[in-house]
Coordinates of C-alpha atoms and ligand atoms in Angstrom, one line a residue:
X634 CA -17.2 9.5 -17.4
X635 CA -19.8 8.6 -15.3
X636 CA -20.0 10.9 -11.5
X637 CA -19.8 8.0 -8.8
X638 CA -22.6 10.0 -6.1
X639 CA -21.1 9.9 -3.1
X640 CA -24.3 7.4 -1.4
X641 CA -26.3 9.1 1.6
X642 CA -24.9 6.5 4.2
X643 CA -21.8 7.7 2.9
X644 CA -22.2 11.4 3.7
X645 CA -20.7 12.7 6.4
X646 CA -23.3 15.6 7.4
X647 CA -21.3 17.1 9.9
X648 CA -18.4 17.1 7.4
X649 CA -18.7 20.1 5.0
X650 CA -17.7 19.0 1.9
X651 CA -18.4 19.8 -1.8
X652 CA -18.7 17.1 -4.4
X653 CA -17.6 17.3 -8.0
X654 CA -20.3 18.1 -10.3
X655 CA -22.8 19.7 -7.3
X656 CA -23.0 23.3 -9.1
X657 CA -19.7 24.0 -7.1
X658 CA -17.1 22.5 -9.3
X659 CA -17.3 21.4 -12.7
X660 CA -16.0 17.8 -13.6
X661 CA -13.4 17.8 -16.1
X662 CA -13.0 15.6 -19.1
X663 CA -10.2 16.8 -20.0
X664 CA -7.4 14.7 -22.0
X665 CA -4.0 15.7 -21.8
X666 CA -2.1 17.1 -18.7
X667 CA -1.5 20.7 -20.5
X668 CA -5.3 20.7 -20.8
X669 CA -5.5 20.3 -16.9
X670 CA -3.0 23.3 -16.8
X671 CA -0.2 21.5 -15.8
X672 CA 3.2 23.7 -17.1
X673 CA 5.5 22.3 -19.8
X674 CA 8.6 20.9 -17.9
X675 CA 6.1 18.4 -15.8
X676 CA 4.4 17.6 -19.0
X677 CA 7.5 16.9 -19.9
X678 CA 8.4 14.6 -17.3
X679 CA 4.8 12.8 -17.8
X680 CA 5.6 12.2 -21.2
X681 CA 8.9 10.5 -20.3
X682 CA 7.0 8.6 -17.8
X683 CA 4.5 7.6 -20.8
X684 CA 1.5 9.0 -19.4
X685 CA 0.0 9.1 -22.9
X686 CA -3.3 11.3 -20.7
X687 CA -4.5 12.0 -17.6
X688 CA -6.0 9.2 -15.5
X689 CA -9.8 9.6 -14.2
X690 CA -8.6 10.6 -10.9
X691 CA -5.8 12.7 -11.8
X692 CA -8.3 14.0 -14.4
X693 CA -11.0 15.2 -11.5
X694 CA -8.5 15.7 -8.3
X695 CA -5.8 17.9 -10.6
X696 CA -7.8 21.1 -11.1
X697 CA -9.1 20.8 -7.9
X698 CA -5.8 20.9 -6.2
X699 CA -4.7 23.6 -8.5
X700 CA -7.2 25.7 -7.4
X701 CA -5.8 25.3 -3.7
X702 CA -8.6 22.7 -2.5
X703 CA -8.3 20.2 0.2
X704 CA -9.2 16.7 -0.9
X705 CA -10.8 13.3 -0.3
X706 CA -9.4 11.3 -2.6
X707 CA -11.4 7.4 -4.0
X708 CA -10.0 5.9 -7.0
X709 CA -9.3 2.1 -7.4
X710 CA -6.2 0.7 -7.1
X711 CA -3.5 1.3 -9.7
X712 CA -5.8 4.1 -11.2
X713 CA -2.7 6.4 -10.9
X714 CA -3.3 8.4 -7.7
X715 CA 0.4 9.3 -6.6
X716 CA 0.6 11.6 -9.8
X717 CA -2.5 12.4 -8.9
X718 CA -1.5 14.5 -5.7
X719 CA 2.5 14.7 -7.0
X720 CA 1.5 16.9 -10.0
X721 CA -0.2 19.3 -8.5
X722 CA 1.8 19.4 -5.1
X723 CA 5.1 19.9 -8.0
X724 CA 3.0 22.8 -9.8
X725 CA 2.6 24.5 -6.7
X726 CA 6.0 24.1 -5.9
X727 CA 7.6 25.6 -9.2
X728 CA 5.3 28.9 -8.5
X729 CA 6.0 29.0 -5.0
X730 CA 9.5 27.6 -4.3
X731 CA 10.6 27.0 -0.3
X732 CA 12.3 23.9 1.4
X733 CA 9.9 22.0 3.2
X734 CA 6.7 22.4 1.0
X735 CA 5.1 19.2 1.0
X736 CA 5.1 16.6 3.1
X737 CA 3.9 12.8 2.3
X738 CA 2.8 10.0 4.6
X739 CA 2.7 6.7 3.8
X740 CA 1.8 3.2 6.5
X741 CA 4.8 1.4 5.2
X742 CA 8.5 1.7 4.6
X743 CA 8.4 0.5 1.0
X744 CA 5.5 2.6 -0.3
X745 CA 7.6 5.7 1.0
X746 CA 10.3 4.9 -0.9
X747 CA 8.1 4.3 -3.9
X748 CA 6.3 6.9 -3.8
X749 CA 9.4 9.4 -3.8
X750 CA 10.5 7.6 -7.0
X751 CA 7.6 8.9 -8.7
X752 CA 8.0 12.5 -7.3
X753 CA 12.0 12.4 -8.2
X754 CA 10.5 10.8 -12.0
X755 CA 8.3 13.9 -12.0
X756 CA 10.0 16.5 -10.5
X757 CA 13.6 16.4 -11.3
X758 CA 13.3 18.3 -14.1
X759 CA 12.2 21.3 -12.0
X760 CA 15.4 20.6 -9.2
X761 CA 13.3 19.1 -6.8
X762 CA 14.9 17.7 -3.6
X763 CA 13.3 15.0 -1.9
X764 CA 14.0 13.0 1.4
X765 CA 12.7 9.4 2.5
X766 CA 12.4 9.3 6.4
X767 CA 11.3 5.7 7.4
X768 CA 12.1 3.1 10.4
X769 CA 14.8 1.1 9.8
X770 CA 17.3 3.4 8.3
X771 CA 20.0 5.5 9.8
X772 CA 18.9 8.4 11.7
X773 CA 21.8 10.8 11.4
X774 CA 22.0 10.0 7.4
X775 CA 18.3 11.2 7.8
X776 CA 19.2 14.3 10.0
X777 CA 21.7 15.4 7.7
X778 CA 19.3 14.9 4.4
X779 CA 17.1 16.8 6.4
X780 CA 19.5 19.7 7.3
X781 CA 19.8 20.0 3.4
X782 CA 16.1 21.9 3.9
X783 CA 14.4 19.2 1.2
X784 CA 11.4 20.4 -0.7
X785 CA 9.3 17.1 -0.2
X786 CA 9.6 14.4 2.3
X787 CA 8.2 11.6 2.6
X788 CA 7.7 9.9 5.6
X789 CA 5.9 7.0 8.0
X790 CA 4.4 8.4 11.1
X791 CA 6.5 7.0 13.3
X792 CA 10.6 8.1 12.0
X793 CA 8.7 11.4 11.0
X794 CA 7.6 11.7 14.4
X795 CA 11.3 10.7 16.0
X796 CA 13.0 14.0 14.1
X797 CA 10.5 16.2 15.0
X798 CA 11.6 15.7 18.4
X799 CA 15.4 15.1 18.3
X800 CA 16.8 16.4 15.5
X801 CA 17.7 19.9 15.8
X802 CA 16.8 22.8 13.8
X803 CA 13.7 20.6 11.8
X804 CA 10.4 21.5 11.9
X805 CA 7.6 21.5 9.6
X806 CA 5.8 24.8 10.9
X807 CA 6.3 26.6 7.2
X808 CA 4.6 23.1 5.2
X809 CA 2.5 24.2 2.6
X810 CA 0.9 20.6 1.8
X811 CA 0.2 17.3 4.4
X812 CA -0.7 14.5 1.9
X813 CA -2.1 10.8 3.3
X814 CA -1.6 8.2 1.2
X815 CA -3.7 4.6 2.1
X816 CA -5.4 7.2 4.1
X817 CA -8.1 5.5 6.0
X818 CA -5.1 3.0 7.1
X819 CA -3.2 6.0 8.5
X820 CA -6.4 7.7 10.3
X821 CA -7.3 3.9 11.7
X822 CA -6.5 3.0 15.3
X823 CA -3.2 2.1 14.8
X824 CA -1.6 5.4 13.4
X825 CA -4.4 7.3 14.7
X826 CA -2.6 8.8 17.8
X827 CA 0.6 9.1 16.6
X828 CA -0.9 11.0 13.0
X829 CA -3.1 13.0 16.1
X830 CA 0.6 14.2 17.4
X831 CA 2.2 15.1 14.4
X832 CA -1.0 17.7 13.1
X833 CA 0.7 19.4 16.4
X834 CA 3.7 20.3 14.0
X835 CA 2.3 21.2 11.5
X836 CA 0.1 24.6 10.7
X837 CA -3.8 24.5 10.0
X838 CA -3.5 27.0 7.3
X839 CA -2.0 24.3 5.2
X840 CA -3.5 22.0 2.2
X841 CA -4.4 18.8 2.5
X842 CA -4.6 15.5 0.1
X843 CA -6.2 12.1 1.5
X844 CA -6.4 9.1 -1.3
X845 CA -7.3 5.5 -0.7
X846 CA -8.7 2.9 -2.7
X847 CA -10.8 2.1 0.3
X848 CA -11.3 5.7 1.7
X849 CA -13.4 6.1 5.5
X850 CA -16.3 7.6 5.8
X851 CA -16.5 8.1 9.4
X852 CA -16.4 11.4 10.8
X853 CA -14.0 11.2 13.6
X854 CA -11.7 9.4 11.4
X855 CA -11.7 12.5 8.9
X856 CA -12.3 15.2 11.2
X857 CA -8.8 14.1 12.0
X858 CA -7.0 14.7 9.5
X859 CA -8.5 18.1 10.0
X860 CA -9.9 19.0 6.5
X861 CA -10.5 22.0 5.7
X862 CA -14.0 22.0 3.3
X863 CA -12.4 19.1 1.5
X864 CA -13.7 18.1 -1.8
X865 CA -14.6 14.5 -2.3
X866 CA -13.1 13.2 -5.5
X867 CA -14.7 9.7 -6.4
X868 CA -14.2 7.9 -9.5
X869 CA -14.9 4.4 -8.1
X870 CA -17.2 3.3 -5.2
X871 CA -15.7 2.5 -1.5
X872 CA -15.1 -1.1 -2.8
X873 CA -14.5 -1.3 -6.3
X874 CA -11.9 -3.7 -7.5
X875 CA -10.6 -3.0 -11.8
X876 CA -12.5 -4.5 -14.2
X877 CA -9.3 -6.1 -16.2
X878 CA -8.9 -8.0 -12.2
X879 CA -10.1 -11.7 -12.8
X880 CA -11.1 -13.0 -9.3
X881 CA -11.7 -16.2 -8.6
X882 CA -11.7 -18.6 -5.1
X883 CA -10.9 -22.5 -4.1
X884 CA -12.9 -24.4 -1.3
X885 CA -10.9 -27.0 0.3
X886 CA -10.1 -28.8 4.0
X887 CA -7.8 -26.4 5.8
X888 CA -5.1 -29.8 5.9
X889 CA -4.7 -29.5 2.5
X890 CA -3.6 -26.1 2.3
X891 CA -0.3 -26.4 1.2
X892 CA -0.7 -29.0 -1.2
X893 CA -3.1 -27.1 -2.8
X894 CA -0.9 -24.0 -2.8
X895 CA 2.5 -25.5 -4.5
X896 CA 0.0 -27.1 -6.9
X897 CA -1.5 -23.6 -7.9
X898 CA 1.8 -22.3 -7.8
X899 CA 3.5 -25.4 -10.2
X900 CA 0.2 -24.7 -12.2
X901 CA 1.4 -21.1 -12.4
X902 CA 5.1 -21.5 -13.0
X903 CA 6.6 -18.8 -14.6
X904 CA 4.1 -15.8 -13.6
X905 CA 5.7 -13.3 -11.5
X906 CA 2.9 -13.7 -8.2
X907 CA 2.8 -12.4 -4.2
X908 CA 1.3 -14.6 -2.2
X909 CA 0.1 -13.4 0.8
X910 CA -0.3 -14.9 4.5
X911 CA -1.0 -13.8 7.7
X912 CA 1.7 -14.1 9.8
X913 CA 5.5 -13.1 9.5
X914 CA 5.9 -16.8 11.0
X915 CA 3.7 -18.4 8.4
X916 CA 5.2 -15.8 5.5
X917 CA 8.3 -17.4 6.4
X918 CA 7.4 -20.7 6.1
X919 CA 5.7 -20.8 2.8
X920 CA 8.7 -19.6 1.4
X921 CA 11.3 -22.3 2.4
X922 CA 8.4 -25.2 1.6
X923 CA 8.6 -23.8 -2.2
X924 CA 12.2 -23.1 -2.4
X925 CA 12.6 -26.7 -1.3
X926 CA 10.8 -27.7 -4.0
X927 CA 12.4 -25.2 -6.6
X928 CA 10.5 -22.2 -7.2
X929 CA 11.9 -19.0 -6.4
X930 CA 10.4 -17.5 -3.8
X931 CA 11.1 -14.7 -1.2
X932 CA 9.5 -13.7 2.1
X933 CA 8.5 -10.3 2.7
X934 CA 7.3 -9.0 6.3
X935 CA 8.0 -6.4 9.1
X936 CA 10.3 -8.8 11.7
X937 CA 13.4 -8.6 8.6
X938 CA 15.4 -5.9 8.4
X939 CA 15.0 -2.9 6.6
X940 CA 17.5 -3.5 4.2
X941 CA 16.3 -7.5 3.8
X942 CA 12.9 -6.2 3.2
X943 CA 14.3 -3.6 0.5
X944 CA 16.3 -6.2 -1.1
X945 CA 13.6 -9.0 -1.0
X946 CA 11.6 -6.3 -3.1
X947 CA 14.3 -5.4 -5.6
X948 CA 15.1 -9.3 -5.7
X949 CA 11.1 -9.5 -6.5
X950 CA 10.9 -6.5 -8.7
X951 CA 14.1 -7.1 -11.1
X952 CA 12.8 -10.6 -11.9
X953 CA 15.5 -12.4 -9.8
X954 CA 12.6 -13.8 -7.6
X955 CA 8.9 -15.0 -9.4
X956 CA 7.4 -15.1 -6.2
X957 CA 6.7 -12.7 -3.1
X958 CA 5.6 -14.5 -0.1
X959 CA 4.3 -11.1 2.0
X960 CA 1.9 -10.4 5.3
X961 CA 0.0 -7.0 4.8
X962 CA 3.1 -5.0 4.8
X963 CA 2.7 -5.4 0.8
X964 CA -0.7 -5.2 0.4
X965 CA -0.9 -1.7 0.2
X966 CA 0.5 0.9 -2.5
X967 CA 3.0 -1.2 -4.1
X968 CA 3.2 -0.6 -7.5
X969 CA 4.8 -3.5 -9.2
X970 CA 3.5 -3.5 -13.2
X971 CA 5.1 -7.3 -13.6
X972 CA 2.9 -8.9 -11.1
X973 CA 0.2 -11.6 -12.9
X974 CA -1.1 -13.0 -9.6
X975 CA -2.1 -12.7 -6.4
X976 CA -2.6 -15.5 -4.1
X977 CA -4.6 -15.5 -0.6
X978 CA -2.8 -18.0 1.0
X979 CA -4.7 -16.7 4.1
X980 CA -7.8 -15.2 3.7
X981 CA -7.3 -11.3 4.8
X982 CA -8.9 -10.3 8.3
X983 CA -11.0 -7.2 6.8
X984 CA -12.5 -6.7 3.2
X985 CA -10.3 -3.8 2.7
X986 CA -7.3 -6.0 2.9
X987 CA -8.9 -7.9 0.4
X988 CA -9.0 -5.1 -2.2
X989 CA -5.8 -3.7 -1.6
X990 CA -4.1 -6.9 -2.1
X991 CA -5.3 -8.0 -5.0
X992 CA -5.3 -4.4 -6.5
X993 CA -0.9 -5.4 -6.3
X994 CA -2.0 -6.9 -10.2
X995 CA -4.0 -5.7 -12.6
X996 CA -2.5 -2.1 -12.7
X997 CA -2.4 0.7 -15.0
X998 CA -5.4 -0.8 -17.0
X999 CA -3.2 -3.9 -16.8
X1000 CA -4.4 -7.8 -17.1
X1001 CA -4.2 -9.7 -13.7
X1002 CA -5.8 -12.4 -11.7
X1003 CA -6.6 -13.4 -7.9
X1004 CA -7.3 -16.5 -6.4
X1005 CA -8.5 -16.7 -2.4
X1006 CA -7.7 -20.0 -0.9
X1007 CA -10.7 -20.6 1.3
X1008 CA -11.1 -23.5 4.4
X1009 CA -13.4 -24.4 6.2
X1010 CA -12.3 -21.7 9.0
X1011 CA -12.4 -19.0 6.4
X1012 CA -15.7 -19.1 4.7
X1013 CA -17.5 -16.6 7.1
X1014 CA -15.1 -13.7 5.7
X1015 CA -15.1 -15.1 2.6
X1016 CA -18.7 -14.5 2.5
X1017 CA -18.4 -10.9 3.7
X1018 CA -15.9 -10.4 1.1
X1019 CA -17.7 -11.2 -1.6
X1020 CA -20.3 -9.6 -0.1
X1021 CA -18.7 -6.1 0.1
X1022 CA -17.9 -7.0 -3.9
X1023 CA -21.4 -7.1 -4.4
X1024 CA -20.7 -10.7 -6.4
X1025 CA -20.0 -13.8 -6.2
X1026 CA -16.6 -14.9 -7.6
X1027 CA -16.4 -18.2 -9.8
X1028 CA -14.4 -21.2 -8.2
X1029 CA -11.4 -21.8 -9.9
X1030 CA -11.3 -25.2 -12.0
X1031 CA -8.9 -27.8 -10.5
X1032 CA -8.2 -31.6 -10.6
X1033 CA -8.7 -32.4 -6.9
X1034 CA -6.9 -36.0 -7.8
X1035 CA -4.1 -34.0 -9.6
X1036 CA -3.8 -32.3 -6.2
X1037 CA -3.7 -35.1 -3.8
X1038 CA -0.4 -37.0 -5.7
X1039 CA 1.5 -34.2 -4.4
X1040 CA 0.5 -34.6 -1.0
X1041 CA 3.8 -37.0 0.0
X1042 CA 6.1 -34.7 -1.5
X1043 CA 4.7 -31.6 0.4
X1044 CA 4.8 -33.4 3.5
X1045 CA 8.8 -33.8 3.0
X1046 CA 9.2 -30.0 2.1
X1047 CA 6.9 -29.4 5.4
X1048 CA 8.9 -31.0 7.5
X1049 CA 12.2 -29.7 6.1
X1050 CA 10.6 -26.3 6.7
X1051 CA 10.0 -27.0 10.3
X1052 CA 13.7 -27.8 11.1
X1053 CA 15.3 -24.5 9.2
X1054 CA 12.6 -22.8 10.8
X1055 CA 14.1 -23.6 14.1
X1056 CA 17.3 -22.3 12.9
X1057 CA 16.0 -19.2 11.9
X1058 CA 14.2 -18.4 15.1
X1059 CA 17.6 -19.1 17.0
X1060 CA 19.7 -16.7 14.8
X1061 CA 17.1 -14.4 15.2
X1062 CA 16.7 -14.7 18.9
X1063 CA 20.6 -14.0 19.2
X1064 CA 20.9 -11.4 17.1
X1065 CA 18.0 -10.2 19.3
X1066 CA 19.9 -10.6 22.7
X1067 CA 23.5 -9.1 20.9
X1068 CA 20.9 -6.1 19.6
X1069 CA 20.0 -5.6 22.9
X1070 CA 24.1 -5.7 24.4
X1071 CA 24.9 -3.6 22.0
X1072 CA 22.3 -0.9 21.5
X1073 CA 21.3 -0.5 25.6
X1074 CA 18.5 2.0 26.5
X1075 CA 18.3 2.9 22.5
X1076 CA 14.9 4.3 21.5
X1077 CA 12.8 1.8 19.1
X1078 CA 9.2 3.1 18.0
X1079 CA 7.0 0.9 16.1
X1080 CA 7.5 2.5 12.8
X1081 CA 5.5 1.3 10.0
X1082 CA 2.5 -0.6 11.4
X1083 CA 2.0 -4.1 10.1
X1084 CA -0.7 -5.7 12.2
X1085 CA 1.2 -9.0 11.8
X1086 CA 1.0 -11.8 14.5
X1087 CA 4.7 -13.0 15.3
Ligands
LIG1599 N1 -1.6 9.0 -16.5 C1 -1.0 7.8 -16.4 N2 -0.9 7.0 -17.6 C2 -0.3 5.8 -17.5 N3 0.2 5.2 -16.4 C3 0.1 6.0 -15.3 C4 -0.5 7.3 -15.2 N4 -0.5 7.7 -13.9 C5 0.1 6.8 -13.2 N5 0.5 5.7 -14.0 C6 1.1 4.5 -13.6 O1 0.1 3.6 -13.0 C7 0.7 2.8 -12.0 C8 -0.1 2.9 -10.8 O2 0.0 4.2 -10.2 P1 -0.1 4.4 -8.6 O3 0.8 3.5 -8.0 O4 -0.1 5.8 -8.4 O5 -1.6 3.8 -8.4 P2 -2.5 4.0 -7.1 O6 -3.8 4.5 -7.5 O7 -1.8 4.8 -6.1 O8 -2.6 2.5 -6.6 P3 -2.8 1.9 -5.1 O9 -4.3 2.2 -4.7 O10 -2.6 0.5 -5.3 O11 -1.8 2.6 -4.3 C9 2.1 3.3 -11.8 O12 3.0 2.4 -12.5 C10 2.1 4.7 -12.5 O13 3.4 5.0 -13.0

């Protein structure tokens, strides 16, 4: 397997760091998890999982964490990198059992709770106990799972944050392990000062796991997570999308948009596909237009509530829903293998969005496909996409007549949309002002970050 070289603009000389394959550490090419050194029950537990052999990353980041490394994890998306910090952080565990061993961050509610799924799929066998603290859910149901001293948690910043200072008797000053997953989102601006707050609770002499598909390279970003002569594991460049991804674009006036979407989406019936927009507002909207004209869809986005979101994603997951209309809060992490297409409704603010989203198909060595609706007002970060893909992307064939005959009918469903819009907004607005009655004075921290307009 070829060694990506971490490129000079890409090394961070004031961060010490060794890379696989400089003399230090040897790359491994191994092919089976009890090559890597991994013991017999989690072996086990792979095999139930059908992990027929390690992937790439888990292949190069698992000895490495074994041997009690810190770590700068790079792999594409889908490439496996939750087992890839789960199986060694589980290893540990077995040799060195103790409550509160590991714990996991993670930007949004729903990758928590997925990503606890796969250590509970990997470490039950061993009698782990794990805890899912997110925004959202009940606090004292959270206290309580907490005072049951659980071995991993996993955790968004913010909820993490709220125990650490209110509920008595936890702390994480014994944790043997601090893992970031979608790292360079956590160490961005946004979670930056809170993720700055929490490395107060926990001790130095700990290890510590980053992994992105898009990681940083900026000092200061790093530095804050505090490394400590991390390794840099890369098996893909800062930008890589799967090869099995087929990506493709449309070019089209901005008042067509939604014509042109339910006529991708009628073209597509039948695929299980996310589409994604920017706004909660616009998220919302999509939705209703193409459930007005019969296709199943479900909105997805950080004004629901916690359990509408959850069961949007079940809804989404089980099949009971072929289409996910999301903002970012999806874009990241979510490993759903059923998923054929991604849709840009709204071109995504930064590149990164860009991979991560379309990285929601095409997993596992997977199949999948992408198509970017592009306007007029998106083509200057179209361009910069494609030009952080290093390609252009071929325009996806279409009948622009075929298009246009829908146009009447759209209009209806756009204007239907509008008036049960209005509705919504009202019931949400007084649930807001009851919420307010009723829970005076209550503490609300911006849990999970979406950066979504309202
Ligand atoms: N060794 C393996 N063999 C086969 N499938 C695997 C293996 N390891 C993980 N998987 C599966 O691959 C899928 C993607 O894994 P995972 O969600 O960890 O990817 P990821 O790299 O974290 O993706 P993202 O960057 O999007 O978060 C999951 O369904 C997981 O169960």
């Amino acid at each position: 397997m070829a060694k990506q070289k971490v490129k000079d603009e890409d090394r961070d000389p004031k961060l010490e760091e060794v890379e696989l394959g400089d003399g230090g550490l040897e790359q491994t090419e191994i092919e089976t998890f009890e090559g890597l050194g991994i013991i017999a029950p989690i072996c086990e537990a792979c095999k139930n999982l059908k992990f027929k052999k390690p992937t790439p990353i888990q292949q190069q980041a698992i000895p490495v964490a074994l041997e009690g490394r810190d770590i700068i994890g790079l792999a594409q998306t889908g490439s496996g990198k939750t087992a890839a910090f789960a199986i060694p952080i589980l290893q540990a565990l077995w040799e060195r059992p103790q409550p509160l061993f590991a714990c996991v961050l993670a930007p949004t509610r729903e990758l928590a709770y997925q990503i606890s799924e796969q250590f509970e799929a990997l470490g039950s066998v061993i009698g782990l106990r794990c805890a899912v603290i997110v925004g959202g859910m009940d606090m004292m149901s959270q206290a309580v799972a907490l005072g049951k001293k659980p071995h991993v948690i996993v955790a968004t910043p913010g909820r993490l944050m709220d125990h650490l200072e209110h509920t008595k008797g936890f702390s994480l000053r014994g944790l043997q392990y601090l893992v970031m997953d979608e790292a360079d989102r956590l160490l961005d601006m946004d979670f930056g000062p809170i993720i700055d707050t929490l490395l107060l609770h926990i001790p130095r002499e700990r290890r510590t796991l980053l992994f992105s598909a898009t990681m940083t390279s900026k000092v200061e970003k790093l530095q804050r997570a505090s490394l400590a002569n991390p390794v840099r594991v890369a098996v893909s460049t800062k930008y890589e999308t799967v090869k099995t991804l087929l990506q493709s674009y449309l070019f089209f006036p901005f008042k067509h948009k939604d014509t042109y979407l339910v006529y991708l989406v009628n073209e597509m019936a039948g695929q299980s596909m996310i589409i994604f927009a920017r706004t909660c507002n616009d998220t919302e909207r999509v939705a209703i237009i193409l459930r007005n004209l019969g296709f199943s869809a479900v909105p997805l986005h950080g004004q629901m509530s916690q359990s509408s979101r959850l069961g949007a994603l079940n809804k989404f997951k089980a099949g009971a829903r072929s289409i996910l209309v999301a903002t970012d809060v999806a874009a990241r992490g979510l490993d759903i293998p059923t998923v054929d297409c991604v849709l840009n409704y709204d071109i995504p603010t930064d590149s990164k969005a860009y991979i991560h989203r379309v990285g929601r198909t095409a997993r596992a060595g997977r199949a999948g496909k992408s198509l970017s609706l592009v306007t007029q007002y998106d083509l200057e970060m179209y361009l910069r996409i494609e030009g952080v893909l290093g390609k252009k992307l071929d325009e996806y064939p279409i009948d622009k007549e075929a298009v246009m005959l829908l146009s009447e009918r759209v209009g209806e469903a756009q204007r239907e949309a509008i008036n049960e819009m209005k509705e919504l907004h009202a019931k949400r607005r007084n649930r807001k002002t009851e919420g307010i009655s009723g829970a005076r004075g209550k503490r609300k921290r911006t849990d999970d970050m979406d950066k979504e307009e309202s």
